[in-house]
XYZ file of C-alpha atoms in Angstrom:
658
model
C 7.292 66.216 31.350
C 6.010 63.071 30.230
C 9.566 61.685 28.910
C 10.599 62.612 32.719
C 7.448 60.794 33.976
C 7.434 57.499 32.525
C 11.393 57.310 33.110
C 11.135 57.752 36.954
C 8.132 55.677 36.815
C 10.830 52.976 35.228
C 13.390 53.919 37.403
C 11.459 53.862 40.807
C 9.953 50.439 40.005
C 13.107 48.699 39.029
C 15.195 49.800 42.390
C 12.354 49.070 44.401
C 12.697 45.715 43.182
C 16.658 45.562 43.802
C 15.813 46.832 47.567
C 12.768 45.409 48.749
C 13.171 42.179 46.455
C 16.422 41.470 46.005
C 17.717 42.970 48.870
C 20.588 44.204 46.779
C 20.150 48.156 46.414
C 21.918 50.297 43.996
C 21.252 53.970 45.438
C 20.877 55.447 48.879
C 17.491 55.876 50.710
C 17.717 59.874 50.325
C 18.020 59.354 46.200
C 15.028 56.920 46.189
C 12.812 59.241 47.993
C 14.158 62.122 45.810
C 12.960 60.443 42.857
C 9.476 59.880 44.554
C 9.027 63.114 45.502
C 9.344 64.114 41.831
C 7.062 61.686 40.699
C 4.411 62.635 42.805
C 4.879 66.313 42.067
C 4.601 65.591 38.671
C 1.154 63.357 39.011
C -0.013 66.389 41.306
C 0.139 68.414 38.424
C -1.081 66.000 35.871
C -3.328 64.003 37.758
C -4.751 62.352 34.173
C -1.189 60.211 33.595
C -1.750 58.670 36.708
C -2.160 54.939 35.542
C -2.505 51.502 37.992
C 1.154 50.660 38.090
C 2.415 54.175 38.967
C 4.522 53.832 42.116
C 2.726 56.286 43.568
C -0.219 53.701 44.158
C 2.146 52.196 46.877
C 1.804 55.277 49.194
C -1.558 54.353 50.434
C -4.012 56.455 51.410
C -7.788 55.135 49.910
C -10.240 54.528 52.796
C -12.870 52.219 52.315
C -16.397 51.896 54.565
C -15.963 48.353 54.020
C -14.481 45.020 51.974
C -16.163 43.484 49.275
C -16.299 40.161 49.051
C -14.233 37.853 46.764
C -15.023 34.164 45.303
C -12.108 32.568 44.637
C -12.477 30.718 41.455
C -9.379 28.453 42.478
C -10.088 27.006 46.387
C -7.147 28.650 48.254
C -6.783 25.107 50.587
C -5.216 24.593 54.268
C -2.420 21.965 54.646
C -2.220 18.820 56.187
C -0.019 19.224 59.368
C 2.765 16.784 60.377
C 4.011 16.762 63.966
C 6.710 13.908 63.496
C 8.777 12.265 60.762
C 6.742 9.005 60.539
C 3.480 11.273 59.615
C 6.018 12.389 56.521
C 6.651 8.916 55.579
C 3.679 7.796 55.525
C 2.274 10.823 53.310
C 5.030 9.421 51.199
C 3.385 5.723 50.822
C 0.173 7.258 50.038
C 1.942 9.613 47.729
C 3.647 6.439 45.901
C 0.126 4.661 46.057
C -1.048 6.712 43.530
C 1.514 7.740 41.472
C 3.588 4.828 39.889
C 6.255 6.851 38.186
C 9.323 8.710 40.002
C 8.067 11.480 42.213
C 9.845 14.661 43.028
C 9.509 16.663 46.034
C 10.277 20.600 46.998
C 10.889 21.850 50.612
C 10.021 25.143 51.216
C 9.748 27.609 54.454
C 6.356 27.709 55.938
C 5.994 31.358 56.406
C 3.648 32.536 59.343
C 1.680 35.169 57.860
C -1.624 35.918 56.213
C -2.469 33.923 52.983
C -3.350 35.974 49.969
C -4.043 35.777 45.952
C -2.930 38.260 43.733
C -4.606 38.608 40.166
C -2.872 40.004 37.266
C -4.317 40.942 33.397
C -2.235 41.701 31.058
C 0.513 41.804 33.437
C -0.852 44.786 35.509
C -2.070 44.149 39.150
C -5.379 43.920 38.865
C -6.967 42.507 42.522
C -5.714 41.044 45.619
C -7.848 39.284 48.164
C -7.422 37.597 51.489
C -8.057 33.506 51.832
C -11.161 33.895 54.029
C -12.132 30.675 54.396
C -10.546 29.493 51.333
C -13.660 29.938 49.214
C -14.516 33.432 50.149
C -12.143 36.226 50.943
C -12.047 39.959 50.932
C -10.670 42.593 48.354
C -7.845 44.025 50.463
C -6.138 45.221 46.775
C -5.690 49.019 48.103
C -3.637 47.450 51.348
C -1.344 44.862 49.136
C -0.383 47.738 46.722
C 1.493 49.317 49.669
C 3.341 46.575 50.071
C 6.536 47.269 48.252
C 7.436 43.752 47.484
C 4.616 43.603 45.058
C 4.903 44.521 41.310
C 2.199 46.559 40.312
C 3.476 45.640 36.702
C 5.368 41.966 35.643
C 8.583 42.272 34.186
C 6.908 39.267 31.523
C 3.850 39.287 29.166
C 1.242 37.172 30.561
C -2.610 37.221 29.577
C -4.086 36.238 33.233
C -2.197 35.134 36.215
C -3.076 34.750 39.975
C -0.697 33.635 42.719
C -0.867 32.965 46.014
C 1.082 34.274 49.158
C 2.108 34.679 52.456
C 1.760 38.529 53.571
C 3.912 38.802 56.806
C 6.357 41.236 58.789
C 9.672 40.621 59.591
C 11.046 40.545 62.919
C 12.997 43.342 62.608
C 10.032 45.352 62.012
C 7.841 43.781 64.531
C 10.317 44.989 67.124
C 10.243 48.547 65.883
C 6.768 48.932 65.457
C 5.677 47.581 69.123
C 8.505 49.915 70.445
C 7.073 52.970 69.065
C 3.353 51.638 70.049
C 4.631 51.191 73.972
C 6.216 54.688 73.743
C 3.186 56.335 72.590
C 1.054 54.225 75.086
C -0.323 51.490 73.037
C -0.879 48.307 73.275
C 2.194 45.931 71.587
C 0.831 43.291 69.051
C 0.779 39.846 70.395
C 3.112 38.426 67.628
C 4.184 39.488 63.687
C 1.524 37.257 62.554
C -1.463 39.340 64.243
C 0.337 42.718 63.510
C 0.568 41.569 59.335
C -3.371 40.187 59.398
C -4.583 43.407 61.217
C -2.669 45.918 59.054
C -3.617 43.751 56.000
C -7.464 44.508 56.756
C -7.149 48.202 57.974
C -9.483 50.105 56.382
C -7.142 53.343 55.453
C -4.404 52.048 53.461
C -2.501 54.894 54.718
C -2.122 53.047 57.793
C -0.973 49.336 56.182
C 1.543 51.437 54.571
C 3.188 52.637 57.288
C 3.513 49.108 58.758
C 6.214 47.892 56.578
C 4.201 44.686 55.446
C 6.218 42.456 53.287
C 5.040 39.110 50.836
C 6.511 35.703 49.826
C 5.026 34.126 46.724
C 4.687 30.373 46.982
C 1.833 29.199 44.262
C 0.487 29.613 40.504
C -2.961 29.323 41.281
C -3.895 30.346 37.659
C -2.062 31.226 34.769
C -3.345 32.019 31.086
C -1.066 31.920 27.488
C 1.932 30.243 29.357
C 2.783 26.689 29.759
C 4.616 25.366 33.374
C 4.895 21.835 33.887
C 7.107 21.749 37.839
C 6.657 23.810 40.658
C 10.397 24.994 40.473
C 9.650 25.944 37.188
C 6.543 27.640 38.459
C 9.222 29.439 40.983
C 11.562 30.455 38.432
C 8.729 32.026 36.096
C 7.507 34.321 39.206
C 11.250 34.945 40.111
C 11.675 36.462 36.900
C 8.264 38.360 36.812
C 9.340 40.447 39.765
C 7.788 38.681 42.344
C 9.873 37.499 45.847
C 9.402 33.966 46.085
C 11.220 31.636 48.336
C 12.670 28.536 47.268
C 15.242 26.150 46.836
C 15.935 24.785 42.868
C 16.923 21.290 44.803
C 14.042 18.415 43.756
C 13.935 15.742 46.141
C 14.258 12.235 44.933
C 13.385 10.384 48.194
C 11.531 11.223 51.041
C 14.301 10.792 53.510
C 16.200 13.306 51.558
C 13.527 16.030 51.907
C 13.210 15.150 55.382
C 16.812 16.108 56.113
C 15.841 19.453 54.210
C 13.284 19.778 56.899
C 15.818 19.392 59.708
C 18.169 22.005 57.931
C 15.061 24.910 58.011
C 14.464 23.875 61.608
C 18.351 24.139 62.655
C 18.169 27.773 60.650
C 14.709 29.113 61.551
C 16.159 30.979 64.895
C 18.441 33.211 62.186
C 15.816 33.806 59.514
C 14.834 37.706 59.614
C 11.319 36.452 59.503
C 9.118 34.053 61.358
C 8.239 30.426 60.085
C 6.295 27.904 61.763
C 7.132 25.014 59.643
C 8.309 23.565 56.302
C 6.143 22.378 53.457
C 6.969 19.352 51.532
C 5.270 19.214 48.010
C 4.748 17.405 44.681
C 7.036 18.696 41.864
C 5.074 17.839 39.144
C 2.064 19.491 38.470
C 0.174 16.883 36.161
C 1.003 14.532 39.314
C -0.473 17.285 41.938
C -3.861 16.934 39.502
C -4.048 13.086 39.735
C -3.492 13.214 43.489
C -6.044 15.996 43.751
C -7.709 17.330 47.068
C -9.306 15.727 50.383
C -12.754 18.126 50.979
C -9.731 20.331 52.703
C -6.110 19.839 52.236
C -4.459 18.834 48.689
C -3.120 15.137 48.532
C 0.261 16.266 47.158
C 1.642 18.537 49.846
C 1.876 18.421 53.922
C 3.160 21.050 56.235
C 5.720 19.688 58.994
C 5.507 21.411 62.137
C 8.060 22.405 64.784
C 8.079 21.872 68.135
C 8.397 24.566 70.408
C 12.285 24.875 71.356
C 12.776 24.091 74.939
C 15.948 24.796 76.944
C 17.067 23.799 80.839
C 18.104 27.008 82.670
C 18.732 27.731 86.392
C 16.805 30.268 87.970
C 18.896 32.592 90.125
C 16.581 34.789 92.069
C 12.852 35.697 91.804
C 12.024 39.236 91.852
C 9.005 41.432 91.956
C 7.187 44.115 89.824
C 4.663 45.910 90.683
C 1.969 46.814 88.210
C -0.395 50.100 87.442
C -3.100 48.630 89.460
C -0.388 47.551 92.904
C -1.044 44.344 91.549
C 2.886 42.507 92.703
C 4.358 40.422 90.052
C 6.711 37.569 90.465
C 9.731 37.139 87.819
C 12.030 34.560 87.363
C 15.644 36.035 86.348
C 17.606 32.965 85.087
C 20.690 31.895 83.431
C 20.707 33.584 79.646
C 19.456 30.904 77.111
C 18.365 31.422 73.516
C 15.175 30.701 72.479
C 13.507 31.519 69.055
C 16.253 33.388 67.640
C 16.228 35.827 70.994
C 18.343 35.926 74.323
C 16.061 35.361 77.248
C 17.227 35.802 80.720
C 13.629 36.105 82.384
C 10.107 35.161 82.494
C 6.875 36.491 84.221
C 5.841 33.886 87.054
C 2.284 35.337 87.138
C 1.296 35.133 90.763
C 2.168 32.308 93.694
C -0.663 30.228 92.483
C 1.415 29.705 89.132
C 4.873 29.165 91.620
C 3.101 26.622 93.822
C 1.443 24.821 91.156
C 4.791 24.037 89.548
C 6.829 24.243 92.579
C 9.057 26.350 91.807
C 11.788 27.480 93.851
C 14.959 29.663 93.802
C 17.867 27.163 92.535
C 15.601 25.160 90.792
C 16.817 23.883 87.391
C 13.837 24.471 84.680
C 12.687 24.002 81.523
C 11.682 27.097 79.559
C 10.407 27.899 76.478
C 8.583 30.494 74.114
C 4.733 30.530 74.073
C 3.830 30.973 70.472
C 7.395 31.863 69.607
C 6.911 34.902 71.542
C 6.512 35.078 75.147
C 9.248 33.436 77.610
C 7.291 30.912 79.838
C 8.416 28.363 83.005
C 7.253 24.830 81.699
C 8.234 22.992 84.864
C 10.720 22.144 86.905
C 13.510 19.060 87.104
C 13.182 18.040 90.417
C 15.686 14.749 89.719
C 18.315 18.158 89.794
C 17.771 19.431 93.496
C 20.394 19.214 95.862
C 18.753 21.130 99.016
C 20.356 24.379 98.687
C 16.879 25.459 96.528
C 14.786 28.319 98.742
C 11.106 28.785 98.640
C 9.897 32.084 97.490
C 8.130 34.159 99.683
C 5.780 37.117 98.527
C 7.096 40.443 100.572
C 4.691 41.611 103.193
C 5.838 45.055 101.986
C 5.785 46.857 98.566
C 9.649 46.281 97.334
C 8.727 50.258 96.333
C 7.210 52.086 98.480
C 7.295 50.243 101.847
C 3.344 50.052 102.113
C 1.755 47.110 103.537
C 1.037 44.061 100.978
C -2.585 42.329 101.106
C -4.075 39.876 99.231
C -7.939 39.902 98.998
C -9.731 36.355 99.722
C -10.219 34.747 96.563
C -8.008 36.356 94.870
C -4.743 35.056 93.517
C -3.190 38.571 93.331
C -0.786 40.428 95.999
C -1.538 44.345 95.592
C 0.823 47.050 96.970
C -1.801 49.646 99.449
C 0.685 52.724 98.818
C -1.148 55.485 97.228
C 1.549 57.213 96.089
C 3.717 54.438 95.424
C 5.884 55.290 92.404
C 5.574 52.051 90.483
C 2.190 52.646 90.573
C 2.270 55.960 89.650
C 4.318 55.718 86.251
C 2.283 52.803 85.078
C -0.786 55.051 85.969
C -0.034 57.884 84.261
C 0.961 55.846 81.171
C -2.357 54.500 81.338
C -3.965 58.092 81.673
C -2.662 59.280 79.163
C -3.087 56.454 76.438
C -5.495 56.155 73.675
C -8.359 54.550 75.109
C -8.217 57.231 78.305
C -7.070 60.660 77.576
C -5.757 59.703 74.230
C -2.669 62.537 74.871
C -0.759 61.338 71.585
C 3.314 61.395 71.915
C 3.190 61.460 75.580
C 4.693 57.370 75.965
C 6.217 55.732 78.729
C 9.684 57.383 78.020
C 8.313 60.825 78.118
C 6.316 59.686 81.480
C 9.112 58.188 82.795
C 11.615 61.645 82.313
C 8.856 63.748 83.677
C 8.468 61.666 86.785
C 12.431 61.301 87.167
C 12.828 64.835 86.784
C 10.150 65.679 89.437
C 7.987 67.588 86.785
C 4.934 65.621 87.015
C 3.552 63.727 90.555
C -0.094 62.960 89.382
C -2.417 63.252 86.731
C -3.212 66.889 87.223
C 0.310 67.943 86.763
C 0.310 67.019 83.292
C -1.803 69.947 82.460
C 0.504 72.327 83.803
C 3.125 71.341 81.527
C 5.457 74.291 79.894
C 6.614 74.087 76.901
C 10.500 74.705 78.070
C 9.919 71.733 80.632
C 8.662 69.127 77.643
C 10.985 70.594 75.020
C 14.173 69.968 77.605
C 13.197 65.949 77.596
C 15.228 63.546 75.539
C 14.306 63.207 71.932
C 11.726 66.330 72.443
C 12.353 69.698 70.195
C 10.404 72.579 69.695
C 7.763 71.085 67.238
C 7.731 67.850 69.270
C 6.722 69.999 72.646
C 4.577 71.974 70.430
C 2.756 68.531 68.702
C 2.143 67.292 72.657
C 0.938 70.740 73.957
C -1.660 70.491 71.487
C -2.727 67.111 72.489
C -2.731 68.059 76.182
C -4.837 70.635 75.167
C -7.348 68.645 72.682
C -7.684 66.157 75.501
C -9.648 68.521 77.680
C -12.521 68.486 75.788
C -12.729 64.464 76.229
C -15.965 63.071 77.477
C -16.082 62.266 80.841
C -16.358 58.521 80.518
C -12.435 58.606 79.269
C -11.535 60.838 82.081
C -13.096 58.288 84.451
C -11.686 55.724 82.440
C -8.077 57.296 82.623
C -7.967 57.084 86.557
C -7.187 53.663 86.631
C -9.690 52.218 89.173
C -9.825 49.044 90.132
C -12.662 46.998 88.386
C -13.561 49.809 85.912
C -13.282 49.500 82.229
C -14.609 51.943 79.861
C -17.855 49.988 78.667
C -18.732 50.548 82.544
C -17.482 53.901 83.079
C -19.843 55.062 80.204
C -22.739 53.070 81.909
C -22.007 54.984 85.484
C -21.158 58.473 83.995
C -24.824 58.148 82.005
C -26.279 57.652 85.533
C -24.619 60.182 86.948
C -23.404 63.001 84.795
C -20.851 64.923 86.309
C -17.537 63.933 88.588
C -18.581 65.482 91.797
C -21.440 62.974 91.864
C -19.102 60.429 92.020
C -17.665 61.884 95.716
C -21.094 61.237 96.865
C -23.029 58.118 95.219
C -23.762 55.304 97.498
C -23.515 51.502 96.828
C -27.207 51.078 96.001
C -27.337 53.714 93.346
C -24.436 52.239 91.746
C -25.719 48.806 91.692
C -29.283 49.809 90.226
C -27.347 50.596 87.022
C -27.225 47.957 84.748
C -24.132 45.703 84.634
C -22.645 47.161 87.173
C -22.271 44.781 90.772
C -21.593 45.397 94.343
C -17.167 44.708 93.818
C -17.335 47.689 91.260
C -19.510 50.107 93.503
C -17.378 49.582 96.197
C -14.237 50.185 94.213
C -15.381 53.327 93.049
C -16.413 54.509 96.753
C -13.197 53.689 98.183
C -11.305 55.612 95.523
C -13.252 58.700 95.534
C -13.018 58.867 99.181
C -9.430 59.165 99.712
C -8.433 62.934 100.347
C -5.393 63.291 97.520
C -8.227 62.367 94.812
C -10.305 65.220 95.559
C -7.165 67.563 95.082
C -6.106 65.985 91.996
C -9.940 66.173 90.810
C -9.886 70.002 91.786
C -6.565 70.808 90.002
C -8.005 68.828 86.754
C -11.060 71.112 86.645
C -9.070 74.116 87.149
C -6.895 73.255 84.245
C -9.931 73.560 82.224
C -10.603 69.742 81.585
C -14.281 68.630 80.964
C -15.947 66.981 84.101
C -19.406 66.627 82.834
C -21.384 63.706 80.676
C -21.782 65.401 77.160
C -23.061 62.413 74.900
C -26.295 60.859 76.256
C -27.827 59.921 72.302
C -26.353 56.606 70.161
C -26.982 57.512 66.506
C -28.806 53.974 65.764
C -30.941 51.748 67.484
C -30.342 48.700 65.554
C -28.847 46.680 68.542
C -31.183 48.144 71.230
C -31.389 46.295 74.193
C -28.722 44.152 73.369
C -25.551 43.524 75.466
C -22.119 42.449 74.166
C -18.685 41.179 75.233
C -16.041 41.592 73.196
C -12.849 38.508 73.476
C -9.943 38.046 71.416
C -8.660 40.228 68.646
C -11.039 41.619 65.898
C -9.404 41.524 62.107
C -9.813 45.334 61.699
C -11.144 47.001 64.701
C -9.521 47.519 68.064
C -11.613 47.037 71.002
C -12.074 50.440 71.482
C -13.544 50.829 67.912
C -15.857 48.064 68.390
C -17.214 48.906 71.693
C -18.127 52.654 69.899
C -19.653 50.721 66.856
C -22.113 48.935 69.601
C -23.056 52.099 71.446
C -23.419 54.181 68.481
C -26.306 51.804 67.421
C -27.598 51.600 70.720
C -26.101 48.308 71.923
C -24.233 47.893 75.216
C -20.678 46.424 75.766
C -20.050 44.987 79.176
C -16.537 43.105 80.415
C -18.016 39.722 81.636
C -20.131 36.790 79.989
C -23.794 36.388 82.188
C -27.136 35.219 81.119
C -28.148 38.715 80.552
C -25.311 38.642 77.575
C -27.036 38.751 74.381
C -23.926 38.022 71.921
C -20.141 37.540 71.849
C -17.709 39.171 69.682
C -14.572 36.840 68.929
C -11.508 37.267 67.375
C -8.417 35.623 67.120
C -6.962 33.973 70.475
C -10.342 34.363 72.093
C -10.032 33.170 75.883
C -12.357 32.013 78.984
C -15.353 34.383 77.985
C -15.671 32.321 74.350
C -15.680 29.395 76.636
C -18.382 30.533 79.005
C -20.690 31.978 76.101
C -20.661 28.449 74.693
C -21.061 26.851 78.035
C -24.357 29.348 78.376
C -25.513 28.758 75.325
C -25.220 32.215 74.211
C -24.581 33.171 70.577
C -21.140 33.618 69.113
C -20.463 36.022 66.283
C -17.548 36.979 64.500
C -16.548 40.967 63.576
C -18.226 40.628 59.920
C -21.518 39.651 61.603
C -21.409 42.478 63.845
C -20.991 44.674 60.854
C -23.909 43.021 59.057
C -25.925 43.490 62.078
C -24.998 47.636 62.132
C -25.583 47.559 58.103
């Protein structure tokens, strides 16, 4: 058995390399899975045989309470950016002003991902860490082990090796995961880079393992026992060692030739299976790099050329209106199909009437479109010179295009809203929200299932969910007996949720999960929502008159009482259960969350703050103690700075509750 085990380790490592690194598999997925299952069986029987380089270490499952800090012996520098070819020629002049001998350049794709360090001792993977601020990063070894293209043991003998690489998610995998998240009622990731960063910084490595992360290694940071003189030589060494590298063996003797390669990469970027945000030009000779050195932030021997966002002209053929969960009517432009950032695009949101008026958009206009962040289609501007007089003004409909109820626009708001209580368009999105994770958290009841149940008349409101039978659920597409049992179990489990989740799930305008918790703590039961007045609600901290009126108007509707009564009859909890926090470290403090945090979801961060006695609100005011900001933080961050309110990141929040 020991001999079989050792043979399995070698065979699995070999076939993993062929599949994940060389993209040239020799066996089927089922054959590979069979070998892996047998390996896990043997390791379960003989756990003492498991070594750090076992393929089983890529399955994930280790759960950490926090990430340890790692100080980088070699600083992980960022690159100087160039936005036109003139800047590349200026870079060439600076290099040659220091290096009198001939200079050769390498040109590589600049992968749009998360930079990491990988350390090997005696050819075995020891530790992996994020770039962090370049000097101090975080130990994410367990998550990096789950990346199939990272070798746990090298094919070459080396005493010590530290390499730098870029963790990313392929375009195909990004679309697949986002589709699944939408079906599960979860918010999709904004772009592949955010998904890769969030996945790599999961405290549970099993979650990282499911995301299908990948890596390209692009630099040797440190090496002992092997002498390497050029970058091309280093990349060949790393490729032979078992790493996935992205390289072109060509060394360009002039910057003009290097720029030609930069243009070629720009032309092919849309057809690549992964995202890039530029091309990198590097000095090939390593001794010349040492002479050139670095500034305080960037190396003087490399520069990153950033490609401009691709823009195309097209013609708007019509403007349609979509009705959202809260009744908001959103205009959408439908235009002649164009290819942008690797995909065909034929529509883009126009957000609201203010957006349309500011840009002077009309039906029939020739417009310039692009993808914001290479992801979301946007209409940039109108080419007024191409107007011929046939263009038509767009007018927001006076009645809902779905249910024909009157459309209104509140004073001071950009949004137009459908007033129909039973509008089918609102209903589908409302129920999808009702079952989502932050609301009633009914796992397995994604948008596709909700749509089918509505279409076939099995549900007409929230309460109907709790009266679904197994026969009905199993009759849905892609829902067998086991899936039906799992969904029924999830529905049953949701009955024990605390009252704030139910209030948030109802989708009351202006009421988020944080404000729902504050109100429920005061009112205690859902019955109290039917009789509460504005004065009582506004006496609660952070609950204003607009929110109070929204609650009263919602619960004044006759059909709401009927739905709530049916929900109660089904056994759903309608009382406030949790009145105590487990800590007081944040007592008296009010927080606002903005942007995408590295590891914590919005709900997890809110729960953490409230568990430690703090409060979370949706808007920044003078009463706000701190703002917790992540990537792509918006106007809340700007307002915090203008008011002089302290801004912290996730790490500082974690330190506050330690």
